[in-house]
XYZ file of C-alpha atoms in Angstrom:
692
model
C 0.120 0.016 -0.023
C 1.156 3.707 -0.995
C 2.132 5.724 1.974
C 3.252 9.835 2.430
C 5.449 11.257 4.609
C 7.644 13.684 5.480
C 11.174 12.923 5.308
C 14.481 14.959 7.123
C 16.200 14.685 3.908
C 15.709 12.715 0.276
C 19.581 12.613 -0.202
C 20.574 8.797 -1.607
C 20.932 6.216 0.851
C 22.907 3.819 0.768
C 21.000 0.325 1.757
C 21.369 -3.259 2.221
C 17.729 -3.947 1.527
C 17.206 -4.439 -2.515
C 13.941 -4.939 -1.928
C 14.161 -1.095 -1.426
C 14.580 -0.278 -5.122
C 11.187 -1.704 -5.670
C 9.674 1.116 -4.163
C 8.850 4.604 -6.075
C 9.195 7.263 -4.071
C 7.823 10.662 -5.912
C 8.541 13.997 -3.667
C 7.087 17.690 -4.962
C 10.092 19.840 -4.130
C 7.489 22.383 -5.255
C 4.058 22.790 -6.427
C 2.641 20.794 -3.625
C -0.339 22.089 -2.400
C 0.777 25.372 -4.079
C 0.717 26.893 -7.071
C 4.578 28.120 -8.633
C 7.831 26.760 -8.661
C 7.105 23.639 -10.152
C 9.212 20.601 -9.409
C 9.107 16.859 -8.819
C 11.679 14.141 -7.472
C 11.003 10.618 -8.553
C 13.192 7.548 -7.637
C 12.437 4.293 -8.467
C 14.884 1.016 -9.384
C 18.127 2.953 -8.512
C 17.114 5.625 -11.361
C 16.388 9.720 -10.315
C 13.975 11.641 -12.505
C 13.115 15.211 -11.726
C 10.194 17.524 -13.394
C 10.171 20.756 -14.052
C 12.176 23.378 -12.600
C 10.597 26.344 -11.948
C 10.421 29.796 -9.553
C 7.312 30.582 -7.192
C 6.897 34.775 -8.688
C 5.476 35.460 -5.435
C 9.155 35.804 -3.788
C 12.426 36.336 -4.940
C 15.954 35.209 -4.120
C 16.426 31.888 -2.714
C 13.167 31.801 -1.254
C 11.153 31.834 -4.712
C 13.606 28.317 -5.529
C 12.362 24.860 -5.446
C 13.590 23.278 -2.231
C 16.985 21.581 -3.567
C 18.424 21.496 -0.291
C 16.368 18.372 0.033
C 18.274 16.530 -2.612
C 21.681 15.696 -3.408
C 21.518 16.933 -7.109
C 24.375 14.692 -8.772
C 22.227 11.513 -8.296
C 19.791 13.072 -10.638
C 19.636 10.965 -14.128
C 17.176 13.205 -15.823
C 15.578 16.517 -15.930
C 12.473 16.971 -18.105
C 10.945 20.801 -18.613
C 7.485 20.589 -19.831
C 7.248 24.567 -20.980
C 9.079 27.788 -20.421
C 7.145 29.561 -18.101
C 8.708 31.041 -15.018
C 7.186 28.875 -12.340
C 7.987 25.424 -14.602
C 11.394 26.878 -15.779
C 12.544 29.583 -14.235
C 15.183 27.955 -11.800
C 16.914 25.739 -14.558
C 19.870 27.818 -14.878
C 20.563 28.008 -11.043
C 20.136 24.406 -11.230
C 22.335 23.834 -14.080
C 25.166 26.179 -13.264
C 24.971 26.360 -9.333
C 24.659 23.019 -8.363
C 26.171 19.291 -8.220
C 23.559 18.481 -10.984
C 25.697 16.387 -13.933
C 22.468 14.556 -15.338
C 21.065 15.180 -18.965
C 17.944 17.766 -19.276
C 14.980 17.548 -21.964
C 12.820 20.147 -23.282
C 11.068 20.452 -26.883
C 12.405 22.716 -29.576
C 10.155 25.671 -29.198
C 10.405 25.565 -25.610
C 14.021 25.672 -25.787
C 14.078 28.544 -28.041
C 11.679 30.748 -25.618
C 13.281 29.701 -22.856
C 16.047 31.974 -23.623
C 13.862 34.887 -24.439
C 11.989 34.834 -21.226
C 14.737 34.040 -18.894
C 16.763 36.733 -20.625
C 13.992 39.246 -19.649
C 13.415 38.059 -16.556
C 16.957 39.100 -15.695
C 16.544 42.494 -16.587
C 13.160 43.228 -15.299
C 14.006 41.636 -11.752
C 14.187 44.328 -9.452
C 16.738 42.202 -6.835
C 19.699 42.988 -5.145
C 22.452 41.619 -6.729
C 23.048 39.484 -4.116
C 19.623 38.334 -4.294
C 20.287 37.355 -8.749
C 20.026 33.778 -8.492
C 21.814 33.966 -12.008
C 22.721 35.811 -14.579
C 22.589 36.161 -18.621
C 25.742 34.251 -18.867
C 24.294 31.650 -16.721
C 21.817 31.315 -19.268
C 23.804 30.797 -21.919
C 25.886 28.573 -20.706
C 22.686 26.329 -19.575
C 21.427 26.210 -23.294
C 24.592 24.083 -24.478
C 23.327 22.055 -21.634
C 20.009 21.793 -23.330
C 19.186 18.732 -25.231
C 16.076 18.685 -27.039
C 13.010 15.925 -27.613
C 10.461 15.896 -30.698
C 6.875 14.879 -29.962
C 6.087 11.126 -29.676
C 10.504 10.643 -30.292
C 11.194 7.849 -27.574
C 14.428 8.203 -25.806
C 16.956 6.249 -23.310
C 18.990 7.655 -20.686
C 20.783 5.677 -18.329
C 17.721 2.527 -18.614
C 15.270 5.667 -18.276
C 12.637 5.205 -21.401
C 10.659 8.687 -22.353
C 8.881 10.614 -24.504
C 5.904 13.518 -24.451
C 3.042 14.305 -25.997
C 1.460 17.774 -26.712
C 0.103 19.339 -24.140
C -1.514 22.363 -25.363
C -1.605 25.466 -22.849
C 1.544 27.179 -24.272
C 3.523 26.632 -27.370
C 5.577 24.057 -27.297
C 4.663 22.622 -23.970
C 4.370 18.365 -23.327
C 3.418 15.973 -21.112
C 6.147 13.349 -20.374
C 5.985 9.673 -20.425
C 8.593 7.778 -17.963
C 8.873 4.132 -18.040
C 11.249 2.341 -15.660
C 11.052 -1.341 -15.972
C 7.537 -1.434 -16.972
C 6.293 1.131 -14.712
C 4.860 4.043 -16.518
C 4.582 7.573 -15.092
C 3.026 10.076 -16.859
C 3.848 13.487 -15.661
C 1.103 16.476 -17.194
C 2.862 19.289 -16.548
C 0.648 22.354 -17.571
C -2.417 21.348 -20.321
C -5.352 21.767 -21.524
C -7.707 19.659 -23.265
C -9.393 22.164 -25.184
C -8.557 24.085 -28.406
C -7.835 27.148 -28.749
C -7.278 30.011 -31.464
C -3.860 28.997 -32.518
C -3.073 25.778 -30.213
C -4.085 22.198 -30.145
C -5.480 20.510 -27.471
C -3.730 18.080 -25.275
C -3.529 14.598 -27.039
C -4.475 11.260 -25.003
C -1.613 8.872 -24.315
C -1.908 6.009 -25.854
C -0.832 3.990 -23.085
C -2.773 4.008 -19.781
C 0.045 5.104 -16.852
C 0.773 3.100 -13.755
C 0.870 6.849 -12.248
C -0.682 9.906 -13.094
C 1.098 13.369 -11.618
C -1.414 16.062 -12.622
C -2.002 19.367 -12.201
C -4.780 20.954 -10.119
C -4.441 24.972 -10.981
C -8.739 25.303 -11.092
C -9.578 22.657 -8.219
C -13.376 21.932 -8.843
C -14.102 25.458 -10.642
C -15.413 25.093 -14.425
C -14.438 27.242 -16.869
C -17.277 29.379 -18.962
C -17.994 28.360 -22.896
C -15.326 30.105 -24.496
C -17.565 32.314 -26.376
C -19.049 33.841 -23.724
C -15.527 34.468 -22.489
C -14.501 36.700 -25.507
C -17.447 38.300 -25.423
C -17.106 39.610 -21.703
C -13.530 40.055 -22.680
C -14.091 42.228 -25.846
C -16.754 43.634 -24.169
C -15.251 45.352 -21.156
C -12.670 46.544 -23.752
C -14.489 48.184 -26.187
C -16.823 49.595 -23.059
C -13.689 50.965 -21.666
C -12.122 52.902 -24.374
C -15.320 54.407 -25.237
C -15.467 56.229 -22.435
C -12.159 57.594 -22.998
C -10.524 55.156 -20.669
C -7.467 52.679 -20.797
C -7.255 49.247 -20.633
C -4.221 47.399 -19.114
C -4.025 43.605 -19.996
C -0.922 42.071 -17.969
C -0.103 38.774 -19.574
C 3.340 37.348 -19.899
C 5.008 38.169 -23.264
C 4.307 34.563 -24.542
C 1.594 32.062 -24.036
C -1.889 33.761 -23.895
C -0.991 36.741 -24.951
C -0.732 35.450 -28.289
C -3.834 33.955 -28.050
C -5.349 37.799 -26.333
C -3.888 39.427 -29.887
C -5.394 37.606 -31.617
C -8.911 38.018 -30.676
C -7.846 41.950 -30.376
C -7.126 41.701 -33.720
C -9.984 40.309 -35.364
C -12.406 42.316 -33.088
C -10.504 45.512 -34.243
C -10.850 44.552 -38.121
C -14.478 44.075 -37.228
C -15.214 47.368 -36.012
C -13.596 50.256 -37.760
C -14.840 52.547 -34.938
C -12.327 51.492 -32.897
C -9.760 51.694 -35.338
C -8.686 55.345 -34.036
C -7.609 53.548 -30.817
C -4.398 52.413 -30.486
C -3.558 48.677 -29.301
C 0.150 48.034 -27.932
C 2.124 44.607 -27.464
C 4.225 46.138 -24.304
C 6.866 44.357 -24.195
C 10.683 44.201 -24.642
C 10.304 40.929 -26.325
C 7.337 41.393 -28.459
C 9.363 41.196 -31.998
C 11.552 37.906 -30.733
C 8.570 36.459 -29.576
C 6.197 36.899 -33.097
C 9.819 35.434 -34.950
C 9.708 32.563 -32.589
C 5.740 31.986 -33.027
C 6.105 32.324 -37.465
C 8.650 29.498 -36.932
C 7.141 27.198 -35.279
C 3.585 27.540 -37.112
C 3.599 23.436 -38.025
C 3.150 22.958 -33.888
C 0.062 24.873 -33.949
C -3.389 23.941 -34.486
C -5.254 23.359 -38.470
C -6.971 26.770 -38.391
C -3.666 28.522 -37.903
C -1.901 26.352 -40.421
C -4.581 27.009 -42.529
C -4.349 30.556 -42.766
C -0.582 30.604 -42.171
C -0.653 29.561 -46.573
C -1.870 32.509 -47.065
C -1.313 35.399 -45.313
C 0.319 35.585 -41.363
C -2.187 35.151 -38.755
C 0.718 36.989 -36.413
C 1.479 40.017 -38.762
C -1.407 42.191 -36.943
C -3.242 45.137 -38.763
C -4.183 46.683 -35.677
C -1.827 46.120 -33.004
C 1.693 47.823 -32.398
C 4.743 46.944 -30.629
C 5.748 49.345 -27.680
C 9.197 48.149 -25.780
C 9.464 50.730 -22.864
C 7.043 53.229 -20.729
C 9.501 56.260 -22.294
C 8.094 55.344 -26.083
C 4.641 55.354 -25.032
C 2.391 58.232 -26.204
C -0.394 58.202 -23.195
C -2.672 60.295 -24.800
C -6.429 59.603 -24.855
C -7.959 55.709 -25.120
C -5.498 53.029 -25.643
C -5.114 48.977 -24.932
C -2.440 47.958 -23.354
C -0.803 44.302 -22.958
C 2.130 44.667 -20.916
C 4.417 41.769 -19.041
C 4.954 40.319 -16.466
C 1.247 38.864 -15.947
C 2.236 39.245 -12.040
C 2.106 43.126 -12.195
C 5.137 42.708 -9.578
C 7.751 44.288 -12.359
C 8.277 45.320 -15.493
C 5.588 47.470 -17.873
C 2.970 46.033 -16.488
C 3.545 47.403 -12.988
C 4.741 50.849 -14.190
C 1.594 51.108 -16.350
C -0.784 50.051 -13.150
C 0.947 52.319 -10.941
C 0.188 55.222 -13.434
C -3.716 54.291 -14.473
C -4.499 52.580 -10.804
C -6.278 55.407 -9.483
C -8.850 56.842 -12.205
C -12.111 55.245 -12.173
C -12.462 55.376 -16.262
C -9.537 52.995 -16.377
C -9.938 49.065 -16.008
C -7.227 46.306 -15.441
C -8.294 43.277 -17.211
C -6.900 39.660 -15.648
C -6.768 36.825 -18.537
C -5.288 34.183 -16.553
C -4.712 32.573 -13.445
C -3.180 34.652 -10.769
C -0.773 33.190 -7.918
C -1.012 33.712 -4.712
C 1.477 36.791 -3.108
C 1.716 38.728 -6.625
C -0.162 42.206 -7.158
C -2.320 40.656 -9.784
C -3.967 38.268 -6.818
C -4.520 40.701 -4.113
C -6.420 43.699 -6.721
C -8.999 40.493 -7.619
C -10.449 41.069 -4.282
C -10.104 45.289 -4.983
C -8.843 46.788 -1.977
C -9.279 50.224 -1.428
C -5.867 50.494 -1.503
C -2.492 49.387 -3.162
C 1.435 49.976 -2.677
C 2.950 51.363 -5.655
C 6.454 50.144 -6.312
C 7.830 53.723 -5.276
C 6.283 52.885 -1.737
C 4.109 55.115 -1.528
C -0.102 54.018 -1.311
C -2.442 54.742 -4.395
C -6.369 54.471 -4.353
C -7.738 52.061 -6.717
C -10.581 53.304 -8.720
C -9.499 51.539 -11.600
C -11.897 48.783 -12.682
C -10.556 45.019 -12.031
C -11.885 42.539 -14.049
C -10.840 38.299 -14.245
C -12.031 36.997 -16.966
C -9.900 33.418 -17.467
C -7.903 32.442 -20.874
C -5.768 30.722 -18.526
C -4.795 27.449 -20.743
C -5.204 25.048 -17.504
C -7.452 21.888 -17.454
C -10.915 23.041 -15.499
C -12.126 19.944 -12.980
C -14.691 18.568 -16.079
C -11.402 18.354 -18.544
C -9.428 16.241 -15.396
C -12.085 14.419 -14.241
C -12.861 13.251 -17.788
C -9.174 12.959 -18.896
C -8.506 10.842 -15.776
C -11.416 8.478 -16.916
C -10.012 7.849 -20.224
C -6.586 7.111 -18.765
C -7.710 5.133 -15.877
C -4.701 5.386 -13.995
C -4.527 3.396 -10.142
C -2.172 6.030 -8.510
C -3.218 9.823 -9.099
C -0.985 12.421 -7.774
C -2.284 15.679 -7.416
C 0.230 19.119 -7.905
C 0.380 22.742 -8.682
C -2.798 23.521 -6.871
C -3.798 25.873 -3.751
C -4.570 23.559 -0.813
C -8.191 24.186 -0.336
C -8.643 23.899 -4.237
C -7.076 20.641 -4.303
C -8.314 19.380 -1.192
C -11.875 19.946 -3.072
C -10.726 18.421 -6.251
C -9.489 15.227 -4.760
C -12.739 14.132 -2.508
C -14.569 14.942 -5.705
C -12.469 12.424 -7.446
C -12.356 10.177 -4.627
C -16.588 9.776 -5.346
C -16.046 9.887 -8.815
C -13.696 6.255 -8.961
C -15.547 5.350 -5.831
C -16.144 1.903 -7.691
C -12.566 1.593 -8.481
C -9.537 0.810 -6.522
C -7.823 4.471 -7.407
C -5.500 5.572 -5.208
C -5.482 9.962 -4.787
C -2.416 11.775 -2.776
C -2.087 15.387 -2.297
C 1.479 15.666 -0.771
C 2.917 18.894 0.676
C 6.523 20.246 -0.610
C 9.048 17.481 0.593
C 6.301 15.304 1.555
C 7.274 12.033 -0.596
C 4.061 9.414 -1.836
C 5.941 5.986 -1.697
C 4.079 3.002 -3.708
C 5.339 -0.190 -4.473
C 5.945 -2.397 -7.493
C 6.990 -5.709 -7.965
C 7.989 -6.107 -11.534
C 8.240 -9.398 -12.656
C 12.091 -9.863 -14.274
C 11.366 -11.642 -17.664
C 13.930 -12.398 -20.020
C 13.511 -13.244 -24.157
C 14.878 -15.702 -26.076
C 16.565 -14.510 -29.587
C 18.102 -15.433 -32.727
C 18.639 -19.301 -32.522
C 16.959 -19.987 -29.544
C 14.313 -18.591 -30.428
C 13.499 -20.404 -33.784
C 11.942 -23.500 -31.448
C 9.602 -23.116 -28.653
C 10.842 -25.247 -25.377
C 8.706 -27.932 -24.167
C 7.090 -26.717 -20.731
C 10.145 -27.321 -18.011
C 12.481 -27.631 -21.015
C 15.617 -26.146 -19.841
C 17.266 -23.266 -22.049
C 20.933 -22.450 -22.130
C 22.402 -19.426 -23.599
C 23.677 -15.941 -22.610
C 21.659 -13.976 -20.424
C 22.292 -10.522 -21.435
C 21.332 -7.360 -19.258
C 20.152 -3.754 -21.299
C 18.782 -1.148 -18.987
C 15.820 -3.199 -17.503
C 15.493 -5.932 -19.976
C 16.803 -8.988 -20.299
C 17.471 -11.265 -23.466
C 19.119 -14.832 -23.621
C 21.149 -15.231 -26.581
C 23.114 -17.994 -27.824
C 26.741 -17.240 -27.846
C 26.959 -17.674 -31.464
C 24.553 -14.983 -32.031
C 25.863 -12.420 -29.749
C 27.507 -10.250 -32.500
C 24.449 -10.106 -33.907
C 21.902 -8.597 -31.354
C 23.968 -6.976 -29.148
C 27.733 -4.821 -29.361
C 28.849 -7.880 -27.238
C 31.249 -10.670 -28.576
C 32.469 -14.140 -27.649
C 36.438 -15.226 -27.128
C 38.255 -18.202 -25.439
C 41.120 -17.033 -23.657
C 44.615 -19.998 -24.016
C 46.598 -19.787 -21.106
C 50.224 -20.917 -20.934
C 52.423 -21.754 -17.705
C 56.254 -23.127 -17.406
C 57.227 -25.034 -14.933
C 60.720 -26.386 -13.682
C 61.008 -30.040 -13.898
C 63.983 -31.914 -14.590
C 62.626 -35.300 -14.025
C 61.477 -38.130 -16.623
C 59.002 -37.427 -18.507
C 57.225 -40.872 -18.044
C 56.964 -39.813 -13.822
C 54.709 -36.713 -14.684
C 52.955 -39.374 -17.059
C 52.640 -42.375 -14.365
C 50.756 -39.489 -11.751
C 48.882 -38.028 -13.538
C 46.919 -41.691 -15.059
C 47.191 -42.436 -11.399
C 44.912 -38.888 -10.490
C 42.927 -38.979 -13.391
C 41.042 -41.048 -15.500
C 41.529 -39.955 -19.235
C 45.328 -38.970 -19.911
C 46.043 -39.211 -23.954
C 49.411 -39.844 -25.150
C 49.401 -37.390 -28.433
C 52.048 -35.856 -30.347
C 52.325 -31.988 -30.818
C 50.771 -30.780 -34.511
C 54.110 -28.653 -35.261
C 57.023 -30.276 -33.372
C 55.717 -33.683 -33.242
C 56.837 -33.908 -29.226
C 54.671 -35.935 -27.575
C 52.252 -34.026 -25.114
C 50.195 -35.441 -22.602
C 46.385 -34.322 -22.866
C 44.219 -34.664 -19.303
C 40.317 -35.261 -19.820
C 40.618 -33.286 -23.179
C 41.338 -29.977 -21.279
C 44.937 -29.596 -20.247
C 48.051 -30.260 -22.430
C 51.106 -31.140 -21.300
C 54.890 -30.936 -22.796
C 58.072 -31.057 -22.064
C 59.824 -27.915 -23.829
C 63.421 -28.833 -22.459
C 65.405 -30.974 -20.333
C 64.294 -28.620 -17.132
C 60.997 -27.713 -17.536
C 57.411 -28.133 -18.505
C 54.640 -26.507 -19.866
C 50.735 -26.577 -19.890
C 48.418 -25.113 -21.327
C 44.561 -25.251 -21.667
C 41.351 -23.280 -22.921
C 39.706 -20.772 -19.729
C 36.720 -22.193 -18.223
C 36.110 -23.315 -14.522
C 36.655 -26.802 -14.843
C 40.259 -26.624 -17.038
C 41.471 -23.986 -14.581
C 40.682 -26.354 -11.517
C 42.446 -29.124 -13.445
C 45.742 -27.267 -14.891
C 45.987 -26.268 -11.037
C 46.062 -30.077 -9.711
C 48.024 -30.571 -12.577
C 50.868 -27.762 -11.275
C 50.672 -28.731 -7.931
C 51.505 -32.206 -8.934
C 54.034 -31.480 -10.923
C 56.156 -29.427 -8.496
C 55.588 -31.657 -5.793
C 56.978 -34.467 -7.975
C 59.713 -32.229 -8.911
C 60.752 -31.512 -4.899
C 60.746 -35.718 -4.266
C 61.994 -36.976 -7.747
C 60.475 -40.537 -6.799
C 60.819 -43.456 -8.961
C 58.051 -45.231 -11.202
C 57.609 -48.156 -9.242
C 56.093 -51.102 -11.399
C 55.098 -53.159 -8.939
C 53.772 -52.331 -5.411
C 53.246 -55.102 -2.630
C 50.154 -52.909 -1.156
C 48.892 -50.582 -3.896
C 45.815 -49.207 -1.415
C 48.646 -47.896 1.350
C 51.036 -46.350 -1.942
C 47.589 -44.764 -3.401
C 47.222 -43.473 0.323
C 50.178 -41.764 0.661
C 50.745 -40.369 -3.091
C 47.349 -38.740 -1.977
C 48.138 -37.321 1.163
C 51.483 -35.965 -0.624
C 49.025 -34.097 -3.277
C 47.095 -32.969 -0.939
C 49.942 -31.490 1.166
C 51.600 -30.072 -1.675
C 48.252 -28.139 -2.916
C 47.361 -26.770 0.339
C 51.041 -25.701 0.335
C 51.231 -23.912 -3.162
C 48.015 -22.019 -1.809
C 48.831 -21.342 2.059
C 52.466 -21.110 1.511
C 53.519 -21.837 5.358
C 52.134 -25.934 6.066
C 53.257 -28.204 8.648
C 52.407 -31.274 10.904
C 51.636 -31.110 14.335
C 52.420 -32.958 17.112
C 48.803 -34.238 17.144
C 49.118 -35.256 13.662
C 47.024 -32.285 12.092
C 47.832 -30.027 9.241
C 48.887 -26.855 10.742
C 48.354 -23.957 8.096
C 49.622 -19.854 8.735
C 48.646 -17.235 7.101
C 49.231 -13.601 8.469
C 49.724 -14.625 12.109
C 46.547 -16.569 11.843
C 46.708 -20.477 12.570
C 44.229 -22.918 11.472
C 44.307 -26.699 12.364
C 42.972 -29.273 9.506
C 42.288 -32.817 10.480
C 42.615 -34.722 7.551
C 40.914 -37.959 8.076
C 37.828 -36.272 9.467
C 38.280 -32.644 7.219
C 37.523 -30.589 10.511
C 39.167 -27.443 10.673
C 39.608 -25.450 13.594
C 40.792 -21.539 13.933
C 39.727 -18.573 15.563
C 39.570 -16.448 12.472
C 36.444 -17.557 10.716
C 37.459 -16.515 7.280
C 40.621 -18.556 7.168
C 38.497 -21.331 8.730
C 36.184 -20.983 5.663
C 38.875 -21.280 3.035
C 40.863 -23.817 4.464
C 37.457 -25.950 4.603
C 36.414 -25.178 0.897
C 39.959 -25.750 -0.389
C 40.454 -29.190 1.304
C 37.138 -30.390 -0.067
C 37.963 -29.186 -3.609
C 41.486 -30.976 -3.026
C 40.156 -34.165 -2.163
C 37.806 -33.981 -5.094
C 40.639 -33.088 -7.361
C 43.081 -36.050 -6.100
C 40.271 -38.507 -7.002
C 39.966 -40.324 -10.147
C 37.462 -37.661 -12.783
C 35.005 -39.544 -14.904
C 35.033 -38.516 -18.266
C 31.293 -38.385 -17.876
C 31.818 -35.517 -15.108
C 33.103 -32.840 -17.549
């Protein structure tokens, strides 16, 4: 069962419990029961992913950042950015340049292009001290070199993590990311909208149902008005205000909703000639560059815009002029000014607000979601006074209208989207606590007949979900040509790539992987000046299969032990052994080496007749055992009680050869001697060919 709980730190911990890797942990570092500084940290199967890297528009300096101090950035494999809005991407230069992060970061082509423009403008208009600046223009440029791009529906894999993205609506380039780790899928929606507007497509429905869906809850249980009603309310307020000689301020971020509203205004002005003498300004230092980016990515927009673009550029507005600064603005008579930023915290929108807020005939039309702690949120409640940028207070007499064109899913869209996806686990983020709580209760009621789990974690509060993924290996190549019978063993090489396993025949290894097989041939020369017949005699007493064969090149007689190890006399004083390395051949070669060394020391004569063969065999066996132990441990002597005394690095072990018992205060040495003696006993007995 999944659980939530606050953690002191999410930094990676070493653990001997291998089953911990089956626990998926998802932790909001931002946007947990709040809107702003979106950042979600996820770990599973030893892999770490982070979604989004934003700031909180209501704060400044370090206080605006997600809770990065709760994690170790160096452990993150992949960072995925859904779109360019400040609350989803504005802390990226800081994270890439001023933390230990060394993973890879991805976003769509359009998002990367707009990210640079928006962040550069953010640095210029931020009214904070140098000490509170999170990053500068150079940090943004350096971060651009580290950002990689991904196309919609393109599947990439990084360190065993597979991921791809879908169109999210919301703004140009916005993406929903699907991540697959060991067969467990997680969908992170970011900000999304299932409603097609004047220039953007609606968010796609993923073709796969995820095991976990991390979804925005910005509007809670609220429902958007039908689009045509919102557009009429919007144009009615604008028309009414300018007809009375007033000025209309529309605070909106330079990219996103601004383009949507400009399309509405330009069309309305074209249909109302009486308004042609009233100027509309797009007041943003980024105005021209923003339009250039939008024209570049026409193919990423909806069918309506692409069809229109074939004959004329829909973003080449006839009734709208750019305005770079307030100094260029001739503030005479009625006008409509769309100015950034949308939060009214700084920049041109704040300058115009301070200038116009005291006059009743003016209007401020807020077209999108407003975040707690911002001036835009404050004036929606229509206070009598506001604090200006210079610290003085002024009466708020201008009309304030909130008509949301924010491309976020409302309650109906969220419910329908989840109903079609049917994820068993839902995590709500990016919503104020009260709204999110109400949406959670509504979804629990809606999905009451299903075993759906819903979570609304706060910042730094982890959600833990167990996923016991069965390991499955697929046979490919020659091994897959014939289906094995039930219970039949399949023999091949087990190859792992990421979290997938394959069984491959050795001959197919180079075809289906970047690996290849090879044999290691080992050769060793041993000093020996005795008769070669002695070695032959000794080997035949120990091994069942010892063949005398002439060497193919030199014609010299060689011995072939169990068709694995070749023994030949290179000179009067040396023997050589050669074999192809594998566990059994290595063991046989070790015993042959010990036998030769022992024979070299003792120089025994070949005995043709033995009176008591059992006694002689026992003596020879003990000598071989002693020689092998000497070869393995160095210092081996007989004790007074008949036991062998083995000394290694001042640690002593006593071996009773008759009983096979070992005594030692050092458990490691005791186990080594016991295993070695057991293997030597097996080696000195005749080995049947069938056992090989």
